[in-house]
Amino acid sequence: MQFKLGLIVNPVAGLGGAVALKGSDGSDTAELARSMGAEPKAHSRTAQALALLYPYRDVLEVYTVSGEMGEELAKAHGFTTRVVMTCGTPTTPEDTEQAARLLAEAKVDLLLFAGGDGTARNICAAIGSEAPVLGVPAGCKIHSGVYAITPKAAGRVVEMLIKGELVTIDDADVMDIDENAFRAGTVRAKRYGEMQVPSELRYVQSVKNGGKESDELVLADIAAYVISEMEEDEQYIMGSGSTVAAIMEELGLDNTLLGVDLIRDHTLLGSDLTAQQLLDNVGQAPTKLVITLIGGQGHIFGRGNQQLSPALIRQIGKDNIIVVATKSKLQALNGRPLIADTGDQDLDNELSGYIKVVTGYNDHVMYAVGHQDLI
């Protein structure tokens, strides 16, 4: 029996991440990102998922959209391909919605799509719960619960379905935020509906937990300890998130809550820097990276901090990465590991294992990074 896999790729998803635009919604933003040197990531991330399905090409038929919205990738991986819709360039949200409707009408067994929360919104608006879906995370904003934790994890879930393994289908929330407010440092998340997803918890992420840390004393302890350990001859890349923001607040420095800043000798050297700007600065002095995890999901790389490129992470080195988090934030993961989804599989492998997490003043825990069976 043939497995009918629907495939939609948003070719501009995630385009604005590396250049600190924090999204790619709207053609103007996508063009601005390109003009700043941003490179599309959606195709390479979708390819990671499809590569795991190559052994099943004899029983798998891909229903998709022409050109860069899916056809090119499916054919490149040797799959039997049916094009249900032809679209022009540049592609639009309306193309995504129409493609989703046609794929639902074709009765695909699963609609696999690559994008971010905007793409999930489009598909939800078009088909709601008419067909089971699964997202390949490729956008700057991944707050929705319809995405796999990594591209490879998406491939694993599809593989399980093809092999006939028992996979529960559950409803998951589709969330999105106001990008203009996001760029101004404010998160305004809104629920736009729900879609049905395969709820294999090892591979499918939770909805991102919103709000600030409630335990202010613990955050103050973490901030005080990290500051006490800072060396005068070193510079520090300060990642996004409220836990890192607490350190910047303790230093009395302006902070880009949803961006990446650079400090040295308790002085702000640069705010909301792009991937290239960070790379240009990292050779100026010994550099350390301070990051936290996304609450409810556990990602330390690949969600909201695409400015931290694989090249930058390699140059800094794993030993110079400082992970900060409250114990309550770690406990909320219920034993799930932290996730490094940098877009570079070799680097993700190198980052896997156990990492020291600062959880208070001179207080640390060792916590696992990565699923071994996803690597």
Short mmCIF file of C-alpha atoms in Angstrom, two decimals, residues 24-338:
data_model
loop_
_atom_site.label_atom_id
_atom_site.label_comp_id
_atom_site.label_asym_id
_atom_site.label_seq_id
_atom_site.Cartn_x
_atom_site.Cartn_y
_atom_site.Cartn_z
CA SER A 24 10.30 36.67 7.33
CA ASP A 25 6.58 37.37 7.17
CA GLY A 26 5.82 39.62 4.21
CA SER A 27 7.62 39.94 0.89
CA ASP A 28 9.33 43.20 1.91
CA THR A 29 10.99 41.55 4.91
CA ALA A 30 12.13 38.59 2.80
CA GLU A 31 13.66 40.89 0.21
CA LEU A 32 15.37 42.94 2.92
CA ALA A 33 16.81 39.77 4.42
CA ARG A 34 18.18 38.71 1.01
CA SER A 35 19.72 42.14 0.49
CA MET A 36 21.50 41.71 3.83
CA GLY A 37 23.03 38.42 2.67
CA ALA A 38 20.59 35.98 4.28
CA GLU A 39 20.42 32.52 2.76
CA PRO A 40 17.28 30.34 2.69
CA LYS A 41 17.29 27.42 5.14
CA ALA A 42 13.95 25.74 4.49
CA HIS A 43 15.17 23.50 1.68
CA SER A 44 18.21 22.18 3.53
CA ARG A 45 16.16 21.50 6.65
CA THR A 46 13.42 19.73 4.69
CA ALA A 47 16.10 17.68 2.96
CA GLN A 48 17.25 16.38 6.36
CA ALA A 49 13.76 15.00 6.99
CA LEU A 50 13.35 13.54 3.50
CA ALA A 51 16.76 11.84 3.61
CA LEU A 52 15.48 9.49 6.32
CA LEU A 53 12.61 8.43 4.05
CA TYR A 54 14.76 7.43 1.07
CA PRO A 55 14.66 3.71 1.97
CA TYR A 56 10.85 3.85 1.66
CA ARG A 57 10.67 5.48 -1.77
CA ASP A 58 9.06 2.35 -3.28
CA VAL A 59 6.05 2.67 -0.95
CA LEU A 60 5.99 6.44 -0.64
CA GLU A 61 4.40 8.90 -3.07
CA VAL A 62 4.89 12.62 -2.54
CA TYR A 63 2.02 14.98 -3.37
CA THR A 64 3.38 18.47 -3.58
CA VAL A 65 3.60 21.91 -5.22
CA SER A 66 5.69 22.89 -8.23
CA GLY A 67 9.26 24.14 -8.03
CA GLU A 68 10.75 25.34 -4.79
CA MET A 69 7.60 24.66 -2.78
CA GLY A 70 8.32 20.93 -2.79
CA GLU A 71 8.64 19.37 -6.24
CA GLU A 72 12.36 20.07 -6.62
CA LEU A 73 13.27 18.48 -3.29
CA ALA A 74 11.02 15.43 -3.74
CA LYS A 75 12.45 14.65 -7.15
CA ALA A 76 16.00 15.27 -5.98
CA HIS A 77 15.49 12.56 -3.35
CA GLY A 78 14.17 10.08 -5.90
CA PHE A 79 10.53 10.01 -4.78
CA THR A 80 7.59 9.40 -7.05
CA THR A 81 6.05 12.86 -7.20
CA ARG A 82 2.62 14.24 -8.04
CA VAL A 83 2.25 17.99 -8.45
CA VAL A 84 -1.20 19.13 -7.31
CA MET A 85 -0.58 22.83 -7.91
CA THR A 86 1.67 25.07 -9.98
CA CYS A 87 2.76 28.39 -8.52
CA GLY A 88 5.00 31.25 -9.58
CA THR A 89 7.75 33.13 -7.78
CA PRO A 90 7.96 34.70 -5.35
CA THR A 91 5.59 32.41 -3.48
CA THR A 92 2.89 33.85 -1.24
CA PRO A 93 0.91 32.84 1.87
CA GLU A 94 -2.06 32.40 -0.44
CA ASP A 95 -0.07 29.76 -2.36
CA THR A 96 0.48 27.88 0.90
CA GLU A 97 -3.21 28.00 1.78
CA GLN A 98 -4.36 26.87 -1.66
CA ALA A 99 -1.78 24.06 -1.70
CA ALA A 100 -2.95 22.86 1.72
CA ARG A 101 -6.56 22.74 0.55
CA LEU A 102 -5.64 20.75 -2.55
CA LEU A 103 -3.52 18.30 -0.58
CA ALA A 104 -6.33 17.77 1.93
CA GLU A 105 -8.69 17.11 -0.98
CA ALA A 106 -6.19 14.56 -2.31
CA LYS A 107 -6.55 12.69 1.00
CA VAL A 108 -2.85 12.61 1.84
CA ASP A 109 -1.98 10.42 4.82
CA LEU A 110 0.12 13.22 6.33
CA LEU A 111 0.85 16.78 5.28
CA LEU A 112 4.51 17.56 6.00
CA PHE A 113 5.33 21.25 5.79
CA ALA A 114 8.45 23.33 6.37
CA GLY A 115 8.24 26.81 7.79
CA GLY A 116 7.57 28.75 10.95
CA ASP A 117 4.52 29.87 12.87
CA GLY A 118 3.29 31.99 9.96
CA THR A 119 3.27 28.93 7.71
CA ALA A 120 1.43 26.92 10.34
CA ARG A 121 -1.15 29.70 10.58
CA ASN A 122 -1.70 29.62 6.83
CA ILE A 123 -2.22 25.87 6.77
CA CYS A 124 -4.48 25.96 9.82
CA ALA A 125 -6.61 28.67 8.23
CA ALA A 126 -6.93 26.60 5.07
CA ILE A 127 -7.67 23.11 6.38
CA GLY A 128 -7.98 23.19 10.16
CA SER A 129 -8.18 19.57 11.30
CA GLU A 130 -9.11 18.08 7.91
CA ALA A 131 -5.80 16.21 7.62
CA PRO A 132 -2.99 15.29 10.02
CA VAL A 133 0.02 17.56 9.68
CA LEU A 134 3.59 17.79 10.93
CA GLY A 135 5.94 20.75 10.69
CA VAL A 136 9.63 20.72 9.85
CA PRO A 137 11.04 23.62 11.92
CA ALA A 138 12.53 26.12 9.47
CA GLY A 139 11.25 29.52 10.60
CA CYS A 140 12.45 32.15 13.04
CA LYS A 141 9.35 31.76 15.23
CA ILE A 142 8.43 28.27 16.39
CA HIS A 143 5.90 28.69 19.19
CA SER A 144 3.33 26.23 17.86
CA GLY A 145 2.94 22.65 19.01
CA VAL A 146 2.66 21.28 15.45
CA TYR A 147 6.42 21.08 14.81
CA ALA A 148 8.89 18.26 15.29
CA ILE A 149 11.78 19.15 17.59
CA THR A 150 14.26 18.88 14.69
CA PRO A 151 14.08 18.20 10.93
CA LYS A 152 15.39 14.67 11.48
CA ALA A 153 12.76 14.10 14.14
CA ALA A 154 10.09 14.96 11.56
CA GLY A 155 11.55 12.31 9.27
CA ARG A 156 11.47 9.77 12.10
CA VAL A 157 7.78 10.39 12.75
CA VAL A 158 6.93 9.92 9.06
CA GLU A 159 9.01 6.75 9.06
CA MET A 160 7.02 5.40 12.01
CA LEU A 161 3.78 6.06 10.15
CA ILE A 162 5.03 4.37 6.97
CA LYS A 163 6.12 1.32 8.98
CA GLY A 164 2.68 1.06 10.54
CA GLU A 165 3.81 1.73 14.09
CA LEU A 166 1.17 2.92 16.53
CA VAL A 167 1.31 6.70 16.61
CA THR A 168 -1.41 8.65 18.38
CA ILE A 169 -2.93 11.64 16.59
CA ASP A 170 -3.72 14.55 18.91
CA ASP A 171 -4.79 18.17 18.62
CA ALA A 172 -2.02 20.74 18.94
CA ASP A 173 -2.21 24.52 19.22
CA VAL A 174 -1.16 26.83 16.40
CA MET A 175 0.43 29.94 17.89
CA ASP A 176 1.97 33.04 16.35
CA ILE A 177 3.25 36.39 17.50
CA ASP A 178 3.12 39.92 16.18
CA GLU A 179 6.42 40.29 14.29
CA ASN A 180 6.49 44.09 14.53
CA ALA A 181 6.08 43.90 18.31
CA PHE A 182 8.60 41.02 18.35
CA ARG A 183 11.22 43.20 16.64
CA ALA A 184 10.55 45.86 19.27
CA GLY A 185 11.23 43.34 22.06
CA THR A 186 7.67 42.42 23.01
CA VAL A 187 6.13 38.96 22.71
CA ARG A 188 2.43 39.02 21.93
CA ALA A 189 1.45 35.43 21.32
CA LYS A 190 -2.00 34.46 20.13
CA ARG A 191 -3.68 31.14 19.52
CA TYR A 192 -5.01 30.78 15.98
CA GLY A 193 -6.55 27.34 16.19
CA GLU A 194 -5.44 23.75 16.34
CA MET A 195 -4.42 21.02 13.96
CA GLN A 196 -4.02 17.28 14.28
CA VAL A 197 -0.45 16.04 14.66
CA PRO A 198 1.22 12.70 15.40
CA SER A 199 1.88 13.06 19.13
CA GLU A 200 5.10 11.08 19.43
CA LEU A 201 6.48 13.00 22.41
CA ARG A 202 10.13 12.16 21.79
CA TYR A 203 9.97 13.93 18.47
CA VAL A 204 7.21 16.58 18.60
CA GLN A 205 7.73 19.75 20.61
CA SER A 206 5.46 21.34 23.18
CA VAL A 207 3.92 24.76 22.79
CA LYS A 208 6.47 27.31 23.97
CA ASN A 209 5.92 28.47 27.53
CA GLY A 210 5.43 32.23 27.62
CA GLY A 211 5.96 34.77 30.35
CA LYS A 212 8.88 35.74 32.54
CA GLU A 213 10.59 33.61 35.15
CA SER A 214 8.64 33.82 38.39
CA ASP A 215 11.51 32.99 40.74
CA GLU A 216 13.27 36.37 40.82
CA LEU A 217 15.62 35.38 43.63
CA VAL A 218 17.00 32.44 41.64
CA LEU A 219 17.48 34.64 38.59
CA ALA A 220 19.34 37.17 40.73
CA ASP A 221 21.61 34.39 42.03
CA ILE A 222 22.31 33.15 38.51
CA ALA A 223 23.07 36.70 37.34
CA ALA A 224 25.37 37.42 40.26
CA TYR A 225 27.33 34.21 39.72
CA VAL A 226 27.80 34.66 35.97
CA ILE A 227 28.94 38.25 36.49
CA SER A 228 31.39 37.20 39.22
CA GLU A 229 32.98 34.76 36.78
CA MET A 230 33.42 37.27 33.95
CA GLU A 231 37.02 38.05 33.03
CA GLU A 232 38.21 41.52 32.04
CA ASP A 233 40.04 40.33 28.92
CA GLU A 234 37.08 38.33 27.57
CA GLN A 235 34.00 39.37 25.64
CA TYR A 236 30.61 37.75 26.09
CA ILE A 237 27.90 37.12 23.54
CA MET A 238 24.60 37.39 25.39
CA GLY A 239 21.83 35.30 23.88
CA SER A 240 18.10 35.91 23.90
CA GLY A 241 15.63 35.07 26.66
CA SER A 242 14.54 36.32 30.06
CA THR A 243 17.20 34.41 32.04
CA VAL A 244 20.03 36.06 30.10
CA ALA A 245 18.12 39.36 30.34
CA ALA A 246 18.38 39.11 34.14
CA ILE A 247 22.19 39.11 33.81
CA MET A 248 22.10 42.19 31.59
CA GLU A 249 19.75 43.92 34.03
CA GLU A 250 22.12 43.16 36.92
CA LEU A 251 24.93 44.72 34.84
CA GLY A 252 22.78 47.80 34.21
CA LEU A 253 23.00 47.33 30.44
CA ASP A 254 20.33 47.68 27.80
CA ASN A 255 19.27 44.25 26.63
CA THR A 256 17.75 42.92 23.41
CA LEU A 257 15.32 40.41 24.91
CA LEU A 258 14.76 38.66 21.59
CA GLY A 259 18.14 39.31 20.03
CA VAL A 260 21.85 38.84 20.68
CA ASP A 261 24.15 41.42 22.30
CA LEU A 262 27.91 41.67 22.87
CA ILE A 263 29.58 42.93 26.06
CA ARG A 264 33.10 43.33 27.45
CA ASP A 265 34.31 44.71 30.80
CA HIS A 266 30.65 45.19 31.79
CA THR A 267 30.21 47.50 28.79
CA LEU A 268 27.82 47.04 25.89
CA LEU A 269 29.74 46.73 22.61
CA GLY A 270 26.85 45.94 20.28
CA SER A 271 23.10 45.35 20.38
CA ASP A 272 20.86 43.03 18.34
CA LEU A 273 23.78 41.83 16.22
CA THR A 274 23.49 39.75 13.05
CA ALA A 275 25.31 36.46 12.43
CA GLN A 276 27.96 38.20 10.34
CA GLN A 277 28.49 40.98 12.86
CA LEU A 278 29.04 38.40 15.58
CA LEU A 279 31.54 36.52 13.44
CA ASP A 280 33.38 39.76 12.68
CA ASN A 281 33.70 40.48 16.42
CA VAL A 282 34.51 37.03 17.76
CA GLY A 283 38.15 37.21 16.71
CA GLN A 284 38.77 40.47 18.53
CA ALA A 285 39.13 38.87 21.97
CA PRO A 286 38.58 35.55 23.77
CA THR A 287 34.83 35.01 23.58
CA LYS A 288 32.24 33.14 25.62
CA LEU A 289 28.57 32.62 24.83
CA VAL A 290 25.81 32.91 27.44
CA ILE A 291 22.53 31.23 26.46
CA THR A 292 19.42 29.78 28.02
CA LEU A 293 16.79 27.33 26.88
CA ILE A 294 13.30 27.91 25.54
CA GLY A 295 10.83 27.03 28.25
CA GLY A 296 8.66 24.02 27.49
CA GLN A 297 10.73 23.04 24.45
CA GLY A 298 14.31 22.80 25.65
CA HIS A 299 16.04 24.24 22.59
CA ILE A 300 19.34 25.98 23.25
CA PHE A 301 20.11 26.55 19.56
CA GLY A 302 17.82 26.88 16.56
CA ARG A 303 14.87 28.73 18.09
CA GLY A 304 14.90 32.52 18.10
CA ASN A 305 18.72 32.72 18.02
CA GLN A 306 19.66 31.90 14.42
CA GLN A 307 22.24 34.68 14.71
CA LEU A 308 24.30 32.07 16.55
CA SER A 309 25.50 30.38 13.38
CA PRO A 310 27.33 27.04 13.22
CA ALA A 311 30.51 28.89 12.21
CA LEU A 312 30.25 31.11 15.28
CA ILE A 313 29.52 28.25 17.67
CA ARG A 314 32.49 26.29 16.34
CA GLN A 315 34.80 29.27 16.69
CA ILE A 316 33.68 29.85 20.28
CA GLY A 317 33.88 26.15 21.19
CA LYS A 318 31.67 24.01 23.40
CA ASP A 319 33.82 24.66 26.47
CA ASN A 320 33.08 28.38 26.21
CA ILE A 321 29.29 28.03 26.12
CA ILE A 322 27.61 29.02 29.38
CA VAL A 323 24.06 27.67 29.73
CA VAL A 324 21.91 29.33 32.39
CA ALA A 325 18.47 28.20 33.60
CA THR A 326 16.45 27.82 36.77
CA LYS A 327 15.94 24.30 38.05
CA SER A 328 12.19 24.77 37.69
CA LYS A 329 12.69 25.46 33.99
CA LEU A 330 14.70 22.26 33.63
CA GLN A 331 12.22 20.24 35.67
CA ALA A 332 9.42 21.42 33.37
CA LEU A 333 11.06 19.42 30.57
CA ASN A 334 10.13 16.23 32.45
CA GLY A 335 13.42 14.56 31.66
CA ARG A 336 13.52 15.53 27.98
CA PRO A 337 17.00 16.61 26.88
CA LEU A 338 18.06 20.03 25.73
#
